[in-house]
Coordinates of C-alpha atoms (C1' of nucleotides) in Angstrom, one line a residue:
Chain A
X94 CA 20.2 2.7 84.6
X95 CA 16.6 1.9 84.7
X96 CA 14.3 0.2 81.3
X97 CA 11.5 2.0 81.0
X98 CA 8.5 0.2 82.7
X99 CA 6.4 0.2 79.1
X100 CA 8.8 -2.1 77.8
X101 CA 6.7 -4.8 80.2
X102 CA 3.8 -3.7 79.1
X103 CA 4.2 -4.4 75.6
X104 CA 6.1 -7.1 75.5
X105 CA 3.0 -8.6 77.6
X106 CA 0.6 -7.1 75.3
X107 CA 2.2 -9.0 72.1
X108 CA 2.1 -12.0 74.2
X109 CA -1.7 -11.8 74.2
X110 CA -1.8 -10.7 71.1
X111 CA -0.2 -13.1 70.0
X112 CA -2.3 -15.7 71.6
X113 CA -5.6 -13.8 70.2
X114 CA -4.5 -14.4 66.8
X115 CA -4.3 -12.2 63.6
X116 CA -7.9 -11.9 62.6
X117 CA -9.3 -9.5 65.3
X118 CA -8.4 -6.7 66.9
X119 CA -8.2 -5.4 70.0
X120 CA -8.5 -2.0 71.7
X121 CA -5.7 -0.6 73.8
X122 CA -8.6 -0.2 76.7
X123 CA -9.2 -3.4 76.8
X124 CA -5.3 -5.1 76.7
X125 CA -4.9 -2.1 79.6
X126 CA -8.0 -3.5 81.5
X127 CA -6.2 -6.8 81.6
X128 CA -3.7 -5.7 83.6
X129 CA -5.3 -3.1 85.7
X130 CA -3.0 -0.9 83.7
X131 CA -3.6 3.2 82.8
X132 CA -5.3 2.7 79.3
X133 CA -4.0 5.6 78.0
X134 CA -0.4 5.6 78.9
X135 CA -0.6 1.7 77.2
X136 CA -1.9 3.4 74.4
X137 CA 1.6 5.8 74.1
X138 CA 3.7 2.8 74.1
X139 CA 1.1 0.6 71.7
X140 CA 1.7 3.3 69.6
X141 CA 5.5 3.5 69.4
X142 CA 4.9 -0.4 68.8
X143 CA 2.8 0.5 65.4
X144 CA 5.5 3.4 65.0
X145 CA 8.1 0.5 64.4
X146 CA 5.9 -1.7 62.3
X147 CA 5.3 -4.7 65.1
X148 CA 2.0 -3.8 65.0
X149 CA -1.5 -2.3 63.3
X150 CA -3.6 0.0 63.8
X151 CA -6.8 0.1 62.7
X152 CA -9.7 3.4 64.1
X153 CA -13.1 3.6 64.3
X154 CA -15.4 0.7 66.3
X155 CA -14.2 -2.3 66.4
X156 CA -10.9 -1.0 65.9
X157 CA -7.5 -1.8 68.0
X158 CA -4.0 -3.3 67.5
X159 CA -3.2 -6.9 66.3
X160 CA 0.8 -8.1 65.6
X161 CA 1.6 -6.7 62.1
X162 CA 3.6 -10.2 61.4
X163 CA 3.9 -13.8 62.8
X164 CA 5.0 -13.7 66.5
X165 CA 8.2 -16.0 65.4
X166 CA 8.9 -12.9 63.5
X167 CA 8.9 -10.4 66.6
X168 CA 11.9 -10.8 68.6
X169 CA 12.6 -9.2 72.2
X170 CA 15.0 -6.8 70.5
X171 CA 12.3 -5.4 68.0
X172 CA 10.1 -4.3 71.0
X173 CA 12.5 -2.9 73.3
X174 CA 13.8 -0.9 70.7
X175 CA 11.0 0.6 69.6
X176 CA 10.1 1.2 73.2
X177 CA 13.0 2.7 74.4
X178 CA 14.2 4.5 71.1
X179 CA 17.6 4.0 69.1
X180 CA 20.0 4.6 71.3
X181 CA 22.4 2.8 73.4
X182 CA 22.8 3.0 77.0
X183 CA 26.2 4.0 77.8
X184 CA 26.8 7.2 75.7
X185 CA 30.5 8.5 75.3
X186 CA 30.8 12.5 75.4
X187 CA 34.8 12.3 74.8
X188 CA 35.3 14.0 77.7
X189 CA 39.3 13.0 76.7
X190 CA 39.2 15.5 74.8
X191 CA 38.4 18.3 77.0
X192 CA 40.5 20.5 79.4
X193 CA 44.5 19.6 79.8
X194 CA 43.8 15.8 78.5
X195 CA 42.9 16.4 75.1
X196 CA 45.1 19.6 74.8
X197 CA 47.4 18.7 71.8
X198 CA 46.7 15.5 69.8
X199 CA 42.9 15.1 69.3
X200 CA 43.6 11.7 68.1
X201 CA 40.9 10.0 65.9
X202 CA 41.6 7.0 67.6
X203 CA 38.0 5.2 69.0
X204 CA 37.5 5.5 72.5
X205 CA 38.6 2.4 73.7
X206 CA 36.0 3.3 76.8
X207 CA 33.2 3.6 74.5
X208 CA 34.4 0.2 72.5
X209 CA 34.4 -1.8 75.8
X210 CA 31.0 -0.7 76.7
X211 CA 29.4 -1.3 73.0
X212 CA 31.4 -4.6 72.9
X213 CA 28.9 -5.4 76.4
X214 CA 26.0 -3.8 74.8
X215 CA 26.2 -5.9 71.8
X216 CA 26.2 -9.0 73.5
X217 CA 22.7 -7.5 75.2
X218 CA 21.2 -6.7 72.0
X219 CA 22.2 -10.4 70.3
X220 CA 20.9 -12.1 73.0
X221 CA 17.6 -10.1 72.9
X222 CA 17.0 -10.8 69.4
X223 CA 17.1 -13.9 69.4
X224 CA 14.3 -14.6 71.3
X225 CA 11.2 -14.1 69.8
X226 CA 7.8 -13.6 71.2
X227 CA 6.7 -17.2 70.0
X228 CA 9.3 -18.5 71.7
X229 CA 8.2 -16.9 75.1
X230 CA 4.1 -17.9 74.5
X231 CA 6.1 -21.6 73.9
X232 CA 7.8 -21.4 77.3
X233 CA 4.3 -20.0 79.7
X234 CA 2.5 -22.8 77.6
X235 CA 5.0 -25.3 78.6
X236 CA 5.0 -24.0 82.5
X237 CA 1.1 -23.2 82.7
X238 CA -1.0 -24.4 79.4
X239 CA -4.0 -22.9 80.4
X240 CA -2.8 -19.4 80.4
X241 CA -3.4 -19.1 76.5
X242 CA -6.9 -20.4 77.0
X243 CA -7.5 -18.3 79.8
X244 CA -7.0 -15.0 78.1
X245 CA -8.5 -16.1 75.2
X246 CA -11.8 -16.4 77.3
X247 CA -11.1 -13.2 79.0
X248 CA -10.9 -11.2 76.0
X249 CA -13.6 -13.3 74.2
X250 CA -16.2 -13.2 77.1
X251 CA -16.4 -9.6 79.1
X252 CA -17.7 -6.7 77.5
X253 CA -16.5 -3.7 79.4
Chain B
X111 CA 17.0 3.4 79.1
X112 CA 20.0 5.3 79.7
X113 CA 23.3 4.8 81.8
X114 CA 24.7 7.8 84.3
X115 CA 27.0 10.2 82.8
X116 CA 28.8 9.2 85.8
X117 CA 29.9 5.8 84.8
X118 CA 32.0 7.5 82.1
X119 CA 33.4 9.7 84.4
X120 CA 34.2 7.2 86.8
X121 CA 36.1 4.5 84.2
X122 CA 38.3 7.3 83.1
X123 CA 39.1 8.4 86.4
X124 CA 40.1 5.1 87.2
X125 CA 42.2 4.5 84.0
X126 CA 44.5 7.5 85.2
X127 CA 45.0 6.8 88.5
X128 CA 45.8 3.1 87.3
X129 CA 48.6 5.1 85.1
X130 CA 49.4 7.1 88.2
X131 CA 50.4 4.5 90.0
X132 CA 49.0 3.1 93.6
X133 CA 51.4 5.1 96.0
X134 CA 50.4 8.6 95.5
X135 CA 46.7 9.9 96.2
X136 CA 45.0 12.2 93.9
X137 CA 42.2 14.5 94.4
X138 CA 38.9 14.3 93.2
X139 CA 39.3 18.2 92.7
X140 CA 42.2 17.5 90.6
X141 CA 40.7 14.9 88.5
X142 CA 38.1 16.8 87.7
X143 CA 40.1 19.4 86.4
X144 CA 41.8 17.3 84.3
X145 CA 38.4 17.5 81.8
X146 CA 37.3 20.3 83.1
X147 CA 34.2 18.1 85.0
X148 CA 32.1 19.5 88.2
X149 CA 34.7 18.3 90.9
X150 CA 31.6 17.9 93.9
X151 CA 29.9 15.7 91.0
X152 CA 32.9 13.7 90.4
X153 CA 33.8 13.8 93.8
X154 CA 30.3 11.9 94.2
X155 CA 31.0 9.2 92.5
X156 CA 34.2 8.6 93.5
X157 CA 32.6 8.4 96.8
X158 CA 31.0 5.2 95.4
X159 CA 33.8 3.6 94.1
X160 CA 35.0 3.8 97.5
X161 CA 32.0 2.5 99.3
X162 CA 32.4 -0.4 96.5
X163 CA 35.8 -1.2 97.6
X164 CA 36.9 -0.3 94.0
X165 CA 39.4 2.8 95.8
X166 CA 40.8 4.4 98.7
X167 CA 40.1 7.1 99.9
X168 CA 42.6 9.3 102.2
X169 CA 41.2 12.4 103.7
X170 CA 43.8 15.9 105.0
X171 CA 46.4 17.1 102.8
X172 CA 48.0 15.0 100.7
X173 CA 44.7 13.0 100.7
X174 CA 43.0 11.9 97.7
X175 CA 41.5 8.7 95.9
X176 CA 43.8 5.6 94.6
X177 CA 43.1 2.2 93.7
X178 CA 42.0 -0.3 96.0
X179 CA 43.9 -2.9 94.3
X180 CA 45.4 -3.7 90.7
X181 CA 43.5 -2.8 87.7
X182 CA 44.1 -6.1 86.7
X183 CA 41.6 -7.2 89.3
X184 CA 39.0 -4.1 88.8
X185 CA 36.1 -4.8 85.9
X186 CA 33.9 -2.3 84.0
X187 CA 31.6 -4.8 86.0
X188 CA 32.6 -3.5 89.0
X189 CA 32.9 0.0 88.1
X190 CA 29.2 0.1 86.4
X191 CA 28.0 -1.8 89.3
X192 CA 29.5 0.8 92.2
X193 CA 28.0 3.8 90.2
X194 CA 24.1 2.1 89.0
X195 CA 23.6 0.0 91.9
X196 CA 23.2 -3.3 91.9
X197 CA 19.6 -3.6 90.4
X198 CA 18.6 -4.7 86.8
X199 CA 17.6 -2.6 84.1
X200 CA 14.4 -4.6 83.4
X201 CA 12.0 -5.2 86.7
X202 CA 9.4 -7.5 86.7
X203 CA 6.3 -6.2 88.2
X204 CA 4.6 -8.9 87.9
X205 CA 1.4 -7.3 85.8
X206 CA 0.6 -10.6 84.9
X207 CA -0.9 -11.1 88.5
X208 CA -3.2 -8.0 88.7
X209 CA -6.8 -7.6 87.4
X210 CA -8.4 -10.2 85.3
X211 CA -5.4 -11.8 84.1
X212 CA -4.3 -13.9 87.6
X213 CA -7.4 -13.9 89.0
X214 CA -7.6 -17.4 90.3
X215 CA -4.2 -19.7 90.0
X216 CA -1.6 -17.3 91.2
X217 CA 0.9 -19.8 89.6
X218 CA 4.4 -19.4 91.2
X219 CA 5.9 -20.2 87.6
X220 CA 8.6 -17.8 87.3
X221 CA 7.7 -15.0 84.6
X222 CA 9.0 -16.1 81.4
X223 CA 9.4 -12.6 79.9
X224 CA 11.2 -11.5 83.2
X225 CA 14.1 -14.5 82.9
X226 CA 14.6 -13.9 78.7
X227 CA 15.3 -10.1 80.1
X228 CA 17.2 -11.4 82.6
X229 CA 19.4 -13.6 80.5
X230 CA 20.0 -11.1 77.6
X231 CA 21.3 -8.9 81.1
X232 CA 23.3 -11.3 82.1
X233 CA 25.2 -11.6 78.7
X234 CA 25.8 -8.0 78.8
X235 CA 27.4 -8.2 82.6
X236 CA 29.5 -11.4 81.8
X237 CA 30.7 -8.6 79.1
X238 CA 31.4 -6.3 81.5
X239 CA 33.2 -8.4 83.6
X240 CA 35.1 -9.9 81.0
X241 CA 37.5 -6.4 80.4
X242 CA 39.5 -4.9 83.2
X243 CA 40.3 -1.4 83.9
X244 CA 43.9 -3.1 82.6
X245 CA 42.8 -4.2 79.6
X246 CA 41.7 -1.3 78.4
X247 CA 44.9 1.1 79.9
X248 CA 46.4 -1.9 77.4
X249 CA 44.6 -1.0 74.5
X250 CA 45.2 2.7 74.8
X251 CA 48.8 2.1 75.2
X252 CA 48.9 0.2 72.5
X253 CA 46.5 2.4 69.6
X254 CA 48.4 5.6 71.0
X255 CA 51.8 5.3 73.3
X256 CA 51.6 8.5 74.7
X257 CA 48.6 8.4 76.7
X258 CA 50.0 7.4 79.9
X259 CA 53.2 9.4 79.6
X260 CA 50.9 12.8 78.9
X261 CA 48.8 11.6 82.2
X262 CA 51.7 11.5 84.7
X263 CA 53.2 14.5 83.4
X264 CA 50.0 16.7 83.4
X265 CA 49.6 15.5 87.3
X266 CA 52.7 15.7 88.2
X267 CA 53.3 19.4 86.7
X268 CA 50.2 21.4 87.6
X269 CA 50.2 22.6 91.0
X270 CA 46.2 23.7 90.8
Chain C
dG107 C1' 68.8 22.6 119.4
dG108 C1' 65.0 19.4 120.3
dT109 C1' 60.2 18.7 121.5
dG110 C1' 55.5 19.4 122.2
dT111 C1' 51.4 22.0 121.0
dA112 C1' 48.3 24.9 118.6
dC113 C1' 47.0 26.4 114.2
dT114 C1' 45.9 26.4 109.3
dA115 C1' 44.9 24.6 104.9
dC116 C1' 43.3 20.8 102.5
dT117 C1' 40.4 16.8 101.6
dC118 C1' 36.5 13.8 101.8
dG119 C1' 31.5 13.1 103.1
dG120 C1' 26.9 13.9 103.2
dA121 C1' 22.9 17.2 103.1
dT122 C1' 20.6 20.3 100.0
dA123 C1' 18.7 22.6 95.3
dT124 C1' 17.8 22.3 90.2
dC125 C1' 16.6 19.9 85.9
dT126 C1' 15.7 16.4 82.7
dA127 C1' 12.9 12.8 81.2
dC128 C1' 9.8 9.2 82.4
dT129 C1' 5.0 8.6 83.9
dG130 C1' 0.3 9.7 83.5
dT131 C1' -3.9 12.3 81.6
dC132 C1' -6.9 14.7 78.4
dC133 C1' -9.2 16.0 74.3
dG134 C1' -9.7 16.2 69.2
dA135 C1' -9.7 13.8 64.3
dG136 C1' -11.1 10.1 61.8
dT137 C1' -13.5 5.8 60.8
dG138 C1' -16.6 2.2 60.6
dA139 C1' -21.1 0.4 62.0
dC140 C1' -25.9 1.1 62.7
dT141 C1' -30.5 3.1 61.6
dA142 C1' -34.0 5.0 59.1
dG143 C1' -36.1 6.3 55.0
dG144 C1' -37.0 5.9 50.1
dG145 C1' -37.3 3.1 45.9
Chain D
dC214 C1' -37.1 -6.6 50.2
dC215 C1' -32.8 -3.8 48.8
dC216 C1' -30.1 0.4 48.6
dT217 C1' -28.5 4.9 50.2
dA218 C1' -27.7 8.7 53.2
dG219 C1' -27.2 10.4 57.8
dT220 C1' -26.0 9.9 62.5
dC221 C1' -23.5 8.1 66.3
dA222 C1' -20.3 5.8 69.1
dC223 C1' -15.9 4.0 69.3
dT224 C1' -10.8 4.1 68.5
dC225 C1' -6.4 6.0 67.8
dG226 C1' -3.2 9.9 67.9
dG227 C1' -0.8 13.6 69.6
dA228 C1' -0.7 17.7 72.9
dC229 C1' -0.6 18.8 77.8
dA230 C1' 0.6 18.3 83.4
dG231 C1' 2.8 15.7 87.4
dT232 C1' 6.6 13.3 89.5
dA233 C1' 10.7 10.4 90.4
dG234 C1' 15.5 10.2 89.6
dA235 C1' 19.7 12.1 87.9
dT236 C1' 22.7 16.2 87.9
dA237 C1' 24.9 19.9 90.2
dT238 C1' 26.2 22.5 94.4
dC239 C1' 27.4 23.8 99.1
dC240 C1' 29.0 23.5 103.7
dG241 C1' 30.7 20.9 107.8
dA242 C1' 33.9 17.0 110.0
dG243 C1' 38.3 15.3 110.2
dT244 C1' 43.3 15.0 109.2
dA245 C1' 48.1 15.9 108.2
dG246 C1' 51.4 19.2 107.8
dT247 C1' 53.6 23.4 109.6
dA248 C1' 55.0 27.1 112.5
dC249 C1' 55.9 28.6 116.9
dA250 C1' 56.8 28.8 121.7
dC251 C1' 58.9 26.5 125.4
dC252 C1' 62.3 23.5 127.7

DNA sequence: GGTGTACTACTCGGATATCTACTGTCCGAGTGACTAGGG
DNA sequence: CCCTAGTCACTCGGACAGTAGATATCCGAGTAGTACACC
C-alpha cells in the first residue's frame, strides 16, 4: 500500500499558498520550480485540487492557482481525497461468496472482514480531517518562523 | 492509494484455519480452492505470513499452513503488516529541501506535514491492532452460526 | 513376521512472465495584457 | 490625451508514452508416507 507521491506535493503547494495569500496567483511552473519538481506532472495533481474545489483556476498571463477558501477551511482529508480519488484502501471482493464457501446461503450479512478494516480506515480519515492546513503553516511557523517569510520572498523576488 | 488484494485473501485464510483448529495442516492448494483463488498466488502470501511468524508452515505430505499461535494473539495489524511490509503509506521526501526552497538553513525540524500523516497512520494501525483474527471469527459466529460448522465440514469432506 | 531401504507423491519456496496504474511528458484551447493606431 | 482593435505571450487542461510495483504462473528442493525386498 503506497500514497501516491502527489499527495506531498500538494499538500506542500497549499502550504505556500497559503502563506502567499488570496489575492494573487500563482502558476503551477513556478510552485513546481520551488521544489525542483516536474511542472507539468504538479500541474495534473493542481488540477485534481481545482477538480475538488480547494482551489482556482484562473488562464491566461498572470494566471495560476490560489486556495479557493481560508486555509482553516482546508483540512488534510480534503486534499488527499481529491488526490487519491474516492475510494478506500482495503476493497472487499466477497470472495466468501465464491467456490464451495458461498455455495448455499449467500447471506446479506456485512462482511465482518470488510467492517474491521473500514472501522481502521475511519479512524484514518477522522484524524486527517481534523487537521487543517492552517494548522500545519501554525506548527512550521512555530518550529522555523522564517520559513513563511522566506517563500514569500522567493515567490515575490525571482522572475523565471 | 490502494491495499493488495492479498490482504483479503490472507485474513480469510487465516479466519478458517483459526476454525480448523491448530493440529491439522492445510494446504495452500486447498485453501485456495475453497474460493476458487490462484493457489501459487495464495500460496505467496501465505509464504509471508510465515516469514511474519503469523503461521507454520510444514512441507511433504500431510504438510500445509496452521497458526503460529491463538488467534486471540494474531491482529489484522499483524496480518496487514506481513503482507504490505512494514513501510507507511505516506513517505516524506523531503521536497521541502530541494531547489529554492532550503537553500540555505537546512533546518533539522522535523516535517510538519510528514508527522500529521504520520499520526492520522498511526490511528488507523492502533485500529488494526485493536481487533484480532478472534474477534472477528466472534462476530461471524455470532451474525450467522453456521459459518464455522460449514468451514470444517467442507475441509474435512473434499478429498481435492 | 519384523525391519530396513528405496521409491513416489505431495507440499512449500523462490525464480520468472504479464498487467495494471502511477509517473512523467507533450501539445492545443482559451484568456488577459500589451501595443499601436485613430479620434 | 483617450479609446478601440489587433496581436502576442502566458496559463491551464486534457491526451499521449514510460516505468515501477502488483498480479499471476511455473518449476525445483525437500519431506513424509508407502511398498517392497531381505533377514
Amino acid at each position: 500500500m503506497r500514497m501516491n507521491e502527489g499527495v506531498e506535493w500538494a499538500v506542500h503547494s497549499c502550504l505556500n499558498l497559503a502563506w502567499l495569500g488570496e489575492d494573487r496567483a500563482v502558476p503551477a511552473a513556478k510552485l513546481a520550480a520551488f521544489y525542483e519538481l516536474p511542472a507539468a506532472y504538479l500541474n495534473k495533481q493542481l488540477q485534481a485540487l481545482a477538480r475538488a474545489g480547494i482551489v482556482t483556476s484562473t488562464p491566461g498571463p498572470r494566471g495560476g492557482f490560489r486556495l479557493a477558501r481560508p486555509p482553516e477551511e482546508i483540512t488534510l482529508m480534503d486534499v488527499v481525497a481529491a488526490i487519491e480519488g474516492p475510494d478506500e484502501a482495503f476493497r472487499c471482493t466477497e470472495i466468501r461468496h465464491r467456490g464451495g464457501s458461498g455455495s448455499g446461503s449467500r447471506s446479506e450479512t456485512p462482511c465482518a472482514i470488510h467492517t474491521s478494516m473500514r472501522k481502521a480506515e475511519l479512524a484514518w480519515r477522522r484524524e486527517l480531517a481534523s487537521q487543517s492546513i492552517a494548522d500545519i503553516a501554525a506548527t512550521v511557523d512555530d518550529h522555523s518562523p522564517a520559513a513563511a517569510e522566506r517563500v514569500r520572498r522567493w515567490f515575490g523576488d525571482t522572475r523565471t
